[in-house]
PDB file of C-alpha atoms in Angstrom:
ATOM      1  CA  UNK N   1       0.600  42.980 -57.664  1.00  0.00           C
ATOM      2  CA  UNK N   2       4.253  42.020 -57.375  1.00  0.00           C
ATOM      3  CA  UNK N   3       5.283  38.738 -55.836  1.00  0.00           C
ATOM      4  CA  UNK N   4       6.860  40.586 -52.936  1.00  0.00           C
ATOM      5  CA  UNK N   5       3.668  42.498 -52.133  1.00  0.00           C
ATOM      6  CA  UNK N   6       1.604  39.321 -52.488  1.00  0.00           C
ATOM      7  CA  UNK N   7       3.900  37.486 -50.086  1.00  0.00           C
ATOM      8  CA  UNK N   8       3.801  40.461 -47.725  1.00  0.00           C
ATOM      9  CA  UNK N   9       0.000  40.641 -47.727  1.00  0.00           C
ATOM     10  CA  UNK N  10      -0.928  36.997 -48.100  1.00  0.00           C
ATOM     11  CA  UNK N  11       2.170  35.090 -47.034  1.00  0.00           C
ATOM     12  CA  UNK N  12       2.497  32.832 -43.983  1.00  0.00           C
ATOM     13  CA  UNK N  13       0.617  34.336 -41.082  1.00  0.00           C
ATOM     14  CA  UNK N  14      -0.486  37.439 -43.084  1.00  0.00           C
ATOM     15  CA  UNK N  15      -3.345  36.414 -45.353  1.00  0.00           C
ATOM     16  CA  UNK N  16      -6.901  37.733 -44.976  1.00  0.00           C
ATOM     17  CA  UNK N  17      -8.040  34.506 -43.248  1.00  0.00           C
ATOM     18  CA  UNK N  18      -5.197  34.706 -40.771  1.00  0.00           C
ATOM     19  CA  UNK N  19      -5.857  38.372 -40.158  1.00  0.00           C
ATOM     20  CA  UNK N  20      -9.513  37.684 -39.457  1.00  0.00           C
ATOM     21  CA  UNK N  21      -8.663  34.889 -37.001  1.00  0.00           C
ATOM     22  CA  UNK N  22      -6.153  37.091 -35.288  1.00  0.00           C
ATOM     23  CA  UNK N  23      -8.658  39.893 -34.927  1.00  0.00           C
ATOM     24  CA  UNK N  24     -11.270  37.540 -33.479  1.00  0.00           C
ATOM     25  CA  UNK N  25      -8.811  36.043 -31.004  1.00  0.00           C
ATOM     26  CA  UNK N  26      -7.382  39.366 -30.006  1.00  0.00           C
ATOM     27  CA  UNK N  27      -3.832  38.472 -31.042  1.00  0.00           C
ATOM     28  CA  UNK N  28      -1.564  40.218 -33.493  1.00  0.00           C
ATOM     29  CA  UNK N  29      -1.238  39.017 -37.101  1.00  0.00           C
ATOM     30  CA  UNK N  30       1.800  36.960 -37.834  1.00  0.00           C
ATOM     31  CA  UNK N  31       1.905  35.397 -34.336  1.00  0.00           C
ATOM     32  CA  UNK N  32       1.285  31.733 -33.497  1.00  0.00           C
ATOM     33  CA  UNK N  33      -2.336  31.541 -32.370  1.00  0.00           C
ATOM     34  CA  UNK N  34      -1.862  29.875 -28.971  1.00  0.00           C
ATOM     35  CA  UNK N  35      -2.914  32.309 -26.221  1.00  0.00           C
ATOM     36  CA  UNK N  36      -0.206  32.780 -23.651  1.00  0.00           C
ATOM     37  CA  UNK N  37      -2.713  32.366 -20.821  1.00  0.00           C
ATOM     38  CA  UNK N  38      -3.543  28.820 -21.946  1.00  0.00           C
ATOM     39  CA  UNK N  39       0.120  27.962 -21.779  1.00  0.00           C
ATOM     40  CA  UNK N  40       0.295  29.217 -18.218  1.00  0.00           C
ATOM     41  CA  UNK N  41      -2.788  27.200 -17.261  1.00  0.00           C
ATOM     42  CA  UNK N  42      -1.327  24.065 -18.799  1.00  0.00           C
ATOM     43  CA  UNK N  43       1.913  24.577 -16.906  1.00  0.00           C
ATOM     44  CA  UNK N  44       0.028  25.164 -13.662  1.00  0.00           C
ATOM     45  CA  UNK N  45      -1.994  21.974 -14.137  1.00  0.00           C
ATOM     46  CA  UNK N  46       1.197  20.035 -14.771  1.00  0.00           C
ATOM     47  CA  UNK N  47       2.757  21.438 -11.612  1.00  0.00           C
ATOM     48  CA  UNK N  48      -0.321  20.406  -9.599  1.00  0.00           C
ATOM     49  CA  UNK N  49      -0.048  16.850 -10.921  1.00  0.00           C
ATOM     50  CA  UNK N  50       3.636  16.738 -10.038  1.00  0.00           C
ATOM     51  CA  UNK N  51       2.935  18.124  -6.563  1.00  0.00           C
ATOM     52  CA  UNK N  52       0.218  15.506  -5.939  1.00  0.00           C
ATOM     53  CA  UNK N  53       2.591  12.758  -6.986  1.00  0.00           C
ATOM     54  CA  UNK N  54       5.469  14.060  -4.861  1.00  0.00           C
ATOM     55  CA  UNK N  55       3.580  14.995  -1.704  1.00  0.00           C
ATOM     56  CA  UNK N  56       0.682  12.487  -1.679  1.00  0.00           C
ATOM     57  CA  UNK N  57       0.826   9.573  -4.104  1.00  0.00           C
ATOM     58  CA  UNK N  58       4.477   8.599  -3.767  1.00  0.00           C
ATOM     59  CA  UNK N  59       4.546   8.726   0.074  1.00  0.00           C
ATOM     60  CA  UNK N  60       1.257   6.831   0.211  1.00  0.00           C
ATOM     61  CA  UNK N  61       2.624   4.192  -2.132  1.00  0.00           C
ATOM     62  CA  UNK N  62       5.808   3.919  -0.084  1.00  0.00           C
ATOM     63  CA  UNK N  63       3.766   3.516   3.114  1.00  0.00           C
ATOM     64  CA  UNK N  64       1.624   0.794   1.544  1.00  0.00           C
ATOM     65  CA  UNK N  65       4.711  -1.102   0.466  1.00  0.00           C
ATOM     66  CA  UNK N  66       6.248  -0.810   3.944  1.00  0.00           C
ATOM     67  CA  UNK N  67       3.066  -2.028   5.637  1.00  0.00           C
ATOM     68  CA  UNK N  68       2.813  -5.067   3.405  1.00  0.00           C
ATOM     69  CA  UNK N  69       6.444  -6.151   3.662  1.00  0.00           C
ATOM     70  CA  UNK N  70       6.583  -5.697   7.462  1.00  0.00           C
ATOM     71  CA  UNK N  71       5.541  -8.751   9.454  1.00  0.00           C
ATOM     72  CA  UNK N  72       2.399  -8.051  11.541  1.00  0.00           C
ATOM     73  CA  UNK N  73       4.164  -8.917  14.813  1.00  0.00           C
ATOM     74  CA  UNK N  74       6.919  -6.423  14.009  1.00  0.00           C
ATOM     75  CA  UNK N  75       4.481  -3.814  12.750  1.00  0.00           C
ATOM     76  CA  UNK N  76       2.534  -3.843  16.021  1.00  0.00           C
ATOM     77  CA  UNK N  77       5.723  -2.915  17.912  1.00  0.00           C
ATOM     78  CA  UNK N  78       6.350   0.108  15.687  1.00  0.00           C
ATOM     79  CA  UNK N  79       4.166   3.041  16.867  1.00  0.00           C
ATOM     80  CA  UNK N  80       4.683   4.985  13.642  1.00  0.00           C
ATOM     81  CA  UNK N  81       3.632   2.133  11.362  1.00  0.00           C
ATOM     82  CA  UNK N  82       0.838   1.097  13.698  1.00  0.00           C
ATOM     83  CA  UNK N  83      -0.685   4.574  13.734  1.00  0.00           C
ATOM     84  CA  UNK N  84      -0.311   4.965   9.974  1.00  0.00           C
ATOM     85  CA  UNK N  85      -1.961   1.589   9.408  1.00  0.00           C
ATOM     86  CA  UNK N  86      -4.935   2.657  11.517  1.00  0.00           C
ATOM     87  CA  UNK N  87      -5.138   5.999   9.707  1.00  0.00           C
ATOM     88  CA  UNK N  88      -5.163   4.160   6.376  1.00  0.00           C
ATOM     89  CA  UNK N  89      -7.863   1.755   7.587  1.00  0.00           C
ATOM     90  CA  UNK N  90     -10.343   4.288   8.976  1.00  0.00           C
ATOM     91  CA  UNK N  91     -11.771   5.513   5.648  1.00  0.00           C
ATOM     92  CA  UNK N  92     -11.709   1.943   4.305  1.00  0.00           C
ATOM     93  CA  UNK N  93     -13.805   0.760   7.252  1.00  0.00           C
ATOM     94  CA  UNK N  94     -16.227   3.655   6.818  1.00  0.00           C
ATOM     95  CA  UNK N  95     -16.650   2.920   3.101  1.00  0.00           C
ATOM     96  CA  UNK N  96     -16.754  -0.874   3.077  1.00  0.00           C
ATOM     97  CA  UNK N  97     -17.347  -2.294   6.576  1.00  0.00           C
ATOM     98  CA  UNK N  98     -19.586   0.126   8.446  1.00  0.00           C
ATOM     99  CA  UNK N  99     -22.614  -0.707   6.291  1.00  0.00           C
ATOM    100  CA  UNK N 100     -22.871  -4.086   8.013  1.00  0.00           C
ATOM    101  CA  UNK N 101     -20.800  -3.790  11.192  1.00  0.00           C
ATOM    102  CA  UNK N 102     -21.928  -0.273  12.113  1.00  0.00           C
ATOM    103  CA  UNK N 103     -20.123   3.055  12.182  1.00  0.00           C
ATOM    104  CA  UNK N 104     -18.771   2.278  15.668  1.00  0.00           C
ATOM    105  CA  UNK N 105     -18.423  -1.466  15.152  1.00  0.00           C
ATOM    106  CA  UNK N 106     -21.574  -2.253  17.106  1.00  0.00           C
ATOM    107  CA  UNK N 107     -22.741  -5.021  14.766  1.00  0.00           C
ATOM    108  CA  UNK N 108     -26.345  -5.860  13.877  1.00  0.00           C
ATOM    109  CA  UNK N 109     -28.302  -8.451  15.862  1.00  0.00           C
ATOM    110  CA  UNK N 110     -31.110  -8.582  13.314  1.00  0.00           C
ATOM    111  CA  UNK N 111     -28.762  -9.763  10.578  1.00  0.00           C
ATOM    112  CA  UNK N 112     -26.346 -11.650  12.796  1.00  0.00           C
ATOM    113  CA  UNK N 113     -23.451  -9.326  12.040  1.00  0.00           C
ATOM    114  CA  UNK N 114     -20.858  -9.570  14.833  1.00  0.00           C
ATOM    115  CA  UNK N 115     -19.648  -6.529  16.696  1.00  0.00           C
ATOM    116  CA  UNK N 116     -16.124  -5.337  16.032  1.00  0.00           C
ATOM    117  CA  UNK N 117     -15.801  -3.293  19.216  1.00  0.00           C
ATOM    118  CA  UNK N 118     -15.670  -5.964  21.909  1.00  0.00           C
ATOM    119  CA  UNK N 119     -13.271  -8.660  23.070  1.00  0.00           C
ATOM    120  CA  UNK N 120     -15.031 -11.633  21.441  1.00  0.00           C
ATOM    121  CA  UNK N 121     -13.746 -12.693  18.023  1.00  0.00           C
ATOM    122  CA  UNK N 122     -15.051 -15.648  16.046  1.00  0.00           C
ATOM    123  CA  UNK N 123     -11.638 -16.616  14.682  1.00  0.00           C
ATOM    124  CA  UNK N 124      -9.352 -14.844  17.127  1.00  0.00           C
ATOM    125  CA  UNK N 125      -7.857 -11.383  17.293  1.00  0.00           C
ATOM    126  CA  UNK N 126      -4.393 -12.161  15.976  1.00  0.00           C
ATOM    127  CA  UNK N 127      -3.630  -9.915  12.963  1.00  0.00           C
ATOM    128  CA  UNK N 128      -2.845 -12.921  10.773  1.00  0.00           C
ATOM    129  CA  UNK N 129      -6.203 -14.528  11.593  1.00  0.00           C
ATOM    130  CA  UNK N 130      -7.991 -11.235  11.046  1.00  0.00           C
ATOM    131  CA  UNK N 131      -6.295 -10.783   7.682  1.00  0.00           C
ATOM    132  CA  UNK N 132      -7.346 -14.254   6.588  1.00  0.00           C
ATOM    133  CA  UNK N 133     -10.981 -13.543   7.452  1.00  0.00           C
ATOM    134  CA  UNK N 134     -10.944 -10.208   5.644  1.00  0.00           C
ATOM    135  CA  UNK N 135      -9.149 -11.613   2.609  1.00  0.00           C
ATOM    136  CA  UNK N 136     -11.291 -14.695   2.015  1.00  0.00           C
ATOM    137  CA  UNK N 137     -14.477 -14.090   3.995  1.00  0.00           C
ATOM    138  CA  UNK N 138     -16.782 -16.499   5.810  1.00  0.00           C
ATOM    139  CA  UNK N 139     -18.817 -18.893   3.639  1.00  0.00           C
ATOM    140  CA  UNK N 140     -18.151 -16.455   0.813  1.00  0.00           C
ATOM    141  CA  UNK N 141     -17.649 -19.089  -1.856  1.00  0.00           C
ATOM    142  CA  UNK N 142     -13.920 -18.442  -2.056  1.00  0.00           C
ATOM    143  CA  UNK N 143     -11.867 -21.672  -1.836  1.00  0.00           C
ATOM    144  CA  UNK N 144      -9.990 -20.310   1.191  1.00  0.00           C
ATOM    145  CA  UNK N 145     -13.048 -18.904   2.957  1.00  0.00           C
ATOM    146  CA  UNK N 146     -13.672 -19.835   6.573  1.00  0.00           C
ATOM    147  CA  UNK N 147     -16.240 -22.610   6.498  1.00  0.00           C
ATOM    148  CA  UNK N 148     -15.199 -25.240   9.047  1.00  0.00           C
ATOM    149  CA  UNK N 149     -18.428 -25.242  11.039  1.00  0.00           C
ATOM    150  CA  UNK N 150     -22.032 -24.266  10.460  1.00  0.00           C
ATOM    151  CA  UNK N 151     -24.969 -24.079  12.856  1.00  0.00           C
ATOM    152  CA  UNK N 152     -27.412 -26.826  11.821  1.00  0.00           C
ATOM    153  CA  UNK N 153     -31.162 -26.563  12.265  1.00  0.00           C
ATOM    154  CA  UNK N 154     -31.320 -28.991  15.188  1.00  0.00           C
ATOM    155  CA  UNK N 155     -35.080 -28.719  15.662  1.00  0.00           C
ATOM    156  CA  UNK N 156     -36.265 -28.249  12.106  1.00  0.00           C
ATOM    157  CA  UNK N 157     -34.345 -31.299  10.898  1.00  0.00           C
ATOM    158  CA  UNK N 158     -35.646 -33.452  13.767  1.00  0.00           C
ATOM    159  CA  UNK N 159     -32.304 -33.982  15.489  1.00  0.00           C
ATOM    160  CA  UNK N 160     -33.814 -32.529  18.655  1.00  0.00           C
ATOM    161  CA  UNK N 161     -37.425 -32.286  19.764  1.00  0.00           C
ATOM    162  CA  UNK N 162     -39.026 -28.946  20.573  1.00  0.00           C
ATOM    163  CA  UNK N 163     -38.784 -29.782  24.264  1.00  0.00           C
ATOM    164  CA  UNK N 164     -35.110 -30.685  24.031  1.00  0.00           C
ATOM    165  CA  UNK N 165     -34.335 -27.404  22.279  1.00  0.00           C
ATOM    166  CA  UNK N 166     -36.133 -25.548  25.053  1.00  0.00           C
ATOM    167  CA  UNK N 167     -34.275 -27.518  27.714  1.00  0.00           C
ATOM    168  CA  UNK N 168     -30.889 -26.652  26.145  1.00  0.00           C
ATOM    169  CA  UNK N 169     -31.873 -22.997  26.225  1.00  0.00           C
ATOM    170  CA  UNK N 170     -32.540 -23.237  29.954  1.00  0.00           C
ATOM    171  CA  UNK N 171     -29.187 -24.949  30.439  1.00  0.00           C
ATOM    172  CA  UNK N 172     -27.439 -22.074  28.651  1.00  0.00           C
ATOM    173  CA  UNK N 173     -29.326 -19.545  30.774  1.00  0.00           C
ATOM    174  CA  UNK N 174     -28.185 -21.434  33.866  1.00  0.00           C
ATOM    175  CA  UNK N 175     -24.564 -21.280  32.704  1.00  0.00           C
ATOM    176  CA  UNK N 176     -24.976 -17.557  32.241  1.00  0.00           C
ATOM    177  CA  UNK N 177     -26.504 -17.187  35.728  1.00  0.00           C
ATOM    178  CA  UNK N 178     -29.732 -15.792  34.357  1.00  0.00           C
ATOM    179  CA  UNK N 179     -33.324 -16.675  35.333  1.00  0.00           C
ATOM    180  CA  UNK N 180     -34.135 -20.214  34.167  1.00  0.00           C
ATOM    181  CA  UNK N 181     -36.130 -23.344  34.892  1.00  0.00           C
ATOM    182  CA  UNK N 182     -33.819 -25.504  37.016  1.00  0.00           C
ATOM    183  CA  UNK N 183     -35.537 -28.794  36.091  1.00  0.00           C
ATOM    184  CA  UNK N 184     -35.409 -27.936  32.370  1.00  0.00           C
ATOM    185  CA  UNK N 185     -31.743 -26.960  32.685  1.00  0.00           C
ATOM    186  CA  UNK N 186     -31.003 -30.323  34.314  1.00  0.00           C
ATOM    187  CA  UNK N 187     -32.636 -32.081  31.349  1.00  0.00           C
ATOM    188  CA  UNK N 188     -30.821 -29.818  28.897  1.00  0.00           C
ATOM    189  CA  UNK N 189     -27.328 -30.589  30.184  1.00  0.00           C
ATOM    190  CA  UNK N 190     -27.101 -34.122  28.711  1.00  0.00           C
ATOM    191  CA  UNK N 191     -28.610 -32.852  25.464  1.00  0.00           C
ATOM    192  CA  UNK N 192     -25.843 -30.243  25.269  1.00  0.00           C
ATOM    193  CA  UNK N 193     -23.113 -32.827  25.903  1.00  0.00           C
ATOM    194  CA  UNK N 194     -24.582 -35.904  24.222  1.00  0.00           C
ATOM    195  CA  UNK N 195     -27.553 -35.961  21.873  1.00  0.00           C
ATOM    196  CA  UNK N 196     -27.100 -32.427  20.573  1.00  0.00           C
ATOM    197  CA  UNK N 197     -23.295 -32.621  20.699  1.00  0.00           C
ATOM    198  CA  UNK N 198     -23.279 -28.841  21.204  1.00  0.00           C
ATOM    199  CA  UNK N 199     -20.093 -28.852  23.265  1.00  0.00           C
ATOM    200  CA  UNK N 200     -18.068 -30.185  20.323  1.00  0.00           C
ATOM    201  CA  UNK N 201     -18.308 -26.830  18.528  1.00  0.00           C
ATOM    202  CA  UNK N 202     -19.109 -24.381  21.299  1.00  0.00           C
ATOM    203  CA  UNK N 203     -16.786 -25.900  23.962  1.00  0.00           C
ATOM    204  CA  UNK N 204     -17.769 -27.508  27.232  1.00  0.00           C
ATOM    205  CA  UNK N 205     -18.152 -24.105  28.887  1.00  0.00           C
ATOM    206  CA  UNK N 206     -20.184 -22.746  25.939  1.00  0.00           C
ATOM    207  CA  UNK N 207     -17.686 -19.949  25.346  1.00  0.00           C
ATOM    208  CA  UNK N 208     -17.046 -20.822  21.710  1.00  0.00           C
ATOM    209  CA  UNK N 209     -14.000 -22.108  19.811  1.00  0.00           C
ATOM    210  CA  UNK N 210     -11.954 -19.773  17.621  1.00  0.00           C
ATOM    211  CA  UNK N 211     -10.555 -22.679  15.590  1.00  0.00           C
ATOM    212  CA  UNK N 212     -14.065 -23.337  14.317  1.00  0.00           C
ATOM    213  CA  UNK N 213     -15.351 -19.781  14.427  1.00  0.00           C
ATOM    214  CA  UNK N 214     -18.172 -20.751  16.773  1.00  0.00           C
ATOM    215  CA  UNK N 215     -19.542 -17.927  18.952  1.00  0.00           C
ATOM    216  CA  UNK N 216     -19.953 -18.038  22.723  1.00  0.00           C
ATOM    217  CA  UNK N 217     -23.410 -18.985  23.981  1.00  0.00           C
ATOM    218  CA  UNK N 218     -23.066 -16.979  27.163  1.00  0.00           C
ATOM    219  CA  UNK N 219     -21.842 -13.548  28.183  1.00  0.00           C
ATOM    220  CA  UNK N 220     -22.642 -10.134  26.759  1.00  0.00           C
ATOM    221  CA  UNK N 221     -21.486 -10.498  23.166  1.00  0.00           C
ATOM    222  CA  UNK N 222     -24.105 -11.956  20.853  1.00  0.00           C
ATOM    223  CA  UNK N 223     -24.438 -12.245  17.103  1.00  0.00           C
ATOM    224  CA  UNK N 224     -28.209 -12.711  16.985  1.00  0.00           C
ATOM    225  CA  UNK N 225     -29.166 -12.010  20.577  1.00  0.00           C
ATOM    226  CA  UNK N 226     -29.031 -13.950  23.847  1.00  0.00           C
ATOM    227  CA  UNK N 227     -32.628 -13.774  25.023  1.00  0.00           C
ATOM    228  CA  UNK N 228     -34.656 -16.973  25.422  1.00  0.00           C
ATOM    229  CA  UNK N 229     -36.638 -16.645  22.189  1.00  0.00           C
ATOM    230  CA  UNK N 230     -33.610 -15.846  20.033  1.00  0.00           C
ATOM    231  CA  UNK N 231     -31.582 -18.713  21.495  1.00  0.00           C
ATOM    232  CA  UNK N 232     -34.459 -21.067  20.778  1.00  0.00           C
ATOM    233  CA  UNK N 233     -34.710 -19.911  17.142  1.00  0.00           C
ATOM    234  CA  UNK N 234     -30.955 -20.212  16.661  1.00  0.00           C
ATOM    235  CA  UNK N 235     -30.921 -23.819  17.868  1.00  0.00           C
ATOM    236  CA  UNK N 236     -34.172 -24.822  16.202  1.00  0.00           C
ATOM    237  CA  UNK N 237     -33.642 -23.249  12.753  1.00  0.00           C
ATOM    238  CA  UNK N 238     -29.846 -22.871  12.580  1.00  0.00           C
ATOM    239  CA  UNK N 239     -27.696 -19.927  11.492  1.00  0.00           C
ATOM    240  CA  UNK N 240     -25.624 -19.426   8.363  1.00  0.00           C
ATOM    241  CA  UNK N 241     -23.866 -16.068   8.564  1.00  0.00           C
ATOM    242  CA  UNK N 242     -21.610 -14.882   5.769  1.00  0.00           C
ATOM    243  CA  UNK N 243     -18.891 -12.327   5.171  1.00  0.00           C
ATOM    244  CA  UNK N 244     -17.683 -11.447   1.660  1.00  0.00           C
ATOM    245  CA  UNK N 245     -14.114 -11.963   0.507  1.00  0.00           C
ATOM    246  CA  UNK N 246     -12.270  -8.676   0.037  1.00  0.00           C
ATOM    247  CA  UNK N 247      -9.175 -10.032  -1.670  1.00  0.00           C
ATOM    248  CA  UNK N 248     -10.089  -8.576  -5.067  1.00  0.00           C
ATOM    249  CA  UNK N 249     -11.754  -5.434  -3.718  1.00  0.00           C
ATOM    250  CA  UNK N 250      -9.268  -3.940  -1.274  1.00  0.00           C
ATOM    251  CA  UNK N 251      -5.532  -3.363  -1.607  1.00  0.00           C
ATOM    252  CA  UNK N 252      -3.214  -5.549   0.514  1.00  0.00           C
ATOM    253  CA  UNK N 253      -2.136  -2.537   2.586  1.00  0.00           C
ATOM    254  CA  UNK N 254      -5.780  -1.640   3.293  1.00  0.00           C
ATOM    255  CA  UNK N 255      -6.505  -5.175   4.486  1.00  0.00           C
ATOM    256  CA  UNK N 256      -3.448  -5.117   6.728  1.00  0.00           C
ATOM    257  CA  UNK N 257      -4.515  -1.743   8.069  1.00  0.00           C
ATOM    258  CA  UNK N 258      -7.963  -3.091   8.958  1.00  0.00           C
ATOM    259  CA  UNK N 259      -6.418  -6.085  10.727  1.00  0.00           C
ATOM    260  CA  UNK N 260      -4.201  -3.776  12.795  1.00  0.00           C
ATOM    261  CA  UNK N 261      -7.138  -1.488  13.535  1.00  0.00           C
ATOM    262  CA  UNK N 262      -9.274  -4.375  14.826  1.00  0.00           C
ATOM    263  CA  UNK N 263      -6.424  -5.931  16.782  1.00  0.00           C
ATOM    264  CA  UNK N 264      -5.655  -2.658  18.513  1.00  0.00           C
ATOM    265  CA  UNK N 265      -9.281  -2.299  19.619  1.00  0.00           C
ATOM    266  CA  UNK N 266      -9.650   1.141  18.071  1.00  0.00           C
ATOM    267  CA  UNK N 267     -13.415   0.785  17.726  1.00  0.00           C
ATOM    268  CA  UNK N 268     -13.808  -0.490  21.283  1.00  0.00           C
ATOM    269  CA  UNK N 269     -12.125   2.649  22.617  1.00  0.00           C
ATOM    270  CA  UNK N 270     -14.530   4.801  20.624  1.00  0.00           C
ATOM    271  CA  UNK N 271     -17.744   3.146  21.813  1.00  0.00           C
TER     272      UNK N 271
END
């Protein structure tokens, strides 16, 4: 066999092995063995990635940056930003907050989880205060967590007698204009203001103090319940509710969105 014939029959892209591969792949001998359809699929996938970046990721990133750099007070006056912040926060709430606070923000009395759909807020409803609570949590262990006040076990530690705890409960029921023992309420008043020092955290009208994060002890919004037995247990054994810090779990724009969502009372309108 001449060199020319050998090159023709067995040269680049024309040997028996190449011919066999070409036959199995359905392509013609002498062609590069990359199916044209795969090239099209690769190009289509690349176009999809580019489209996602252009129409979803980049605008979302731009929105997040705008939300974070805009002061909360200014943001609340901008309907477009306000609505976009709420839209960003909704799926975040459903994924991370609803497990404890409820799908509609109703809270959980059994676990002492406060409602997010009423007008009572432990630390106030200003977006900056809300952001701080979400960022660092309550008794979460983070150095910046909210932990100014705690509800001590007044009865269990012997600071108050069983009777004094019961008398304070009747005093609170009297303040709330609910059925109570008038004589017990009269005895409970000085305990509330003196021996128990309850007013120092919960205010003289028992409506709570946002600076301390102490809840109201009257009204319709309760963390653990406002019936006689629950009030007694709260005073006797104390309460130590917690909220995790989300600073390393949620993006800054998501936290700002949640703060705007809570401030605007979105969940309260959907009750």
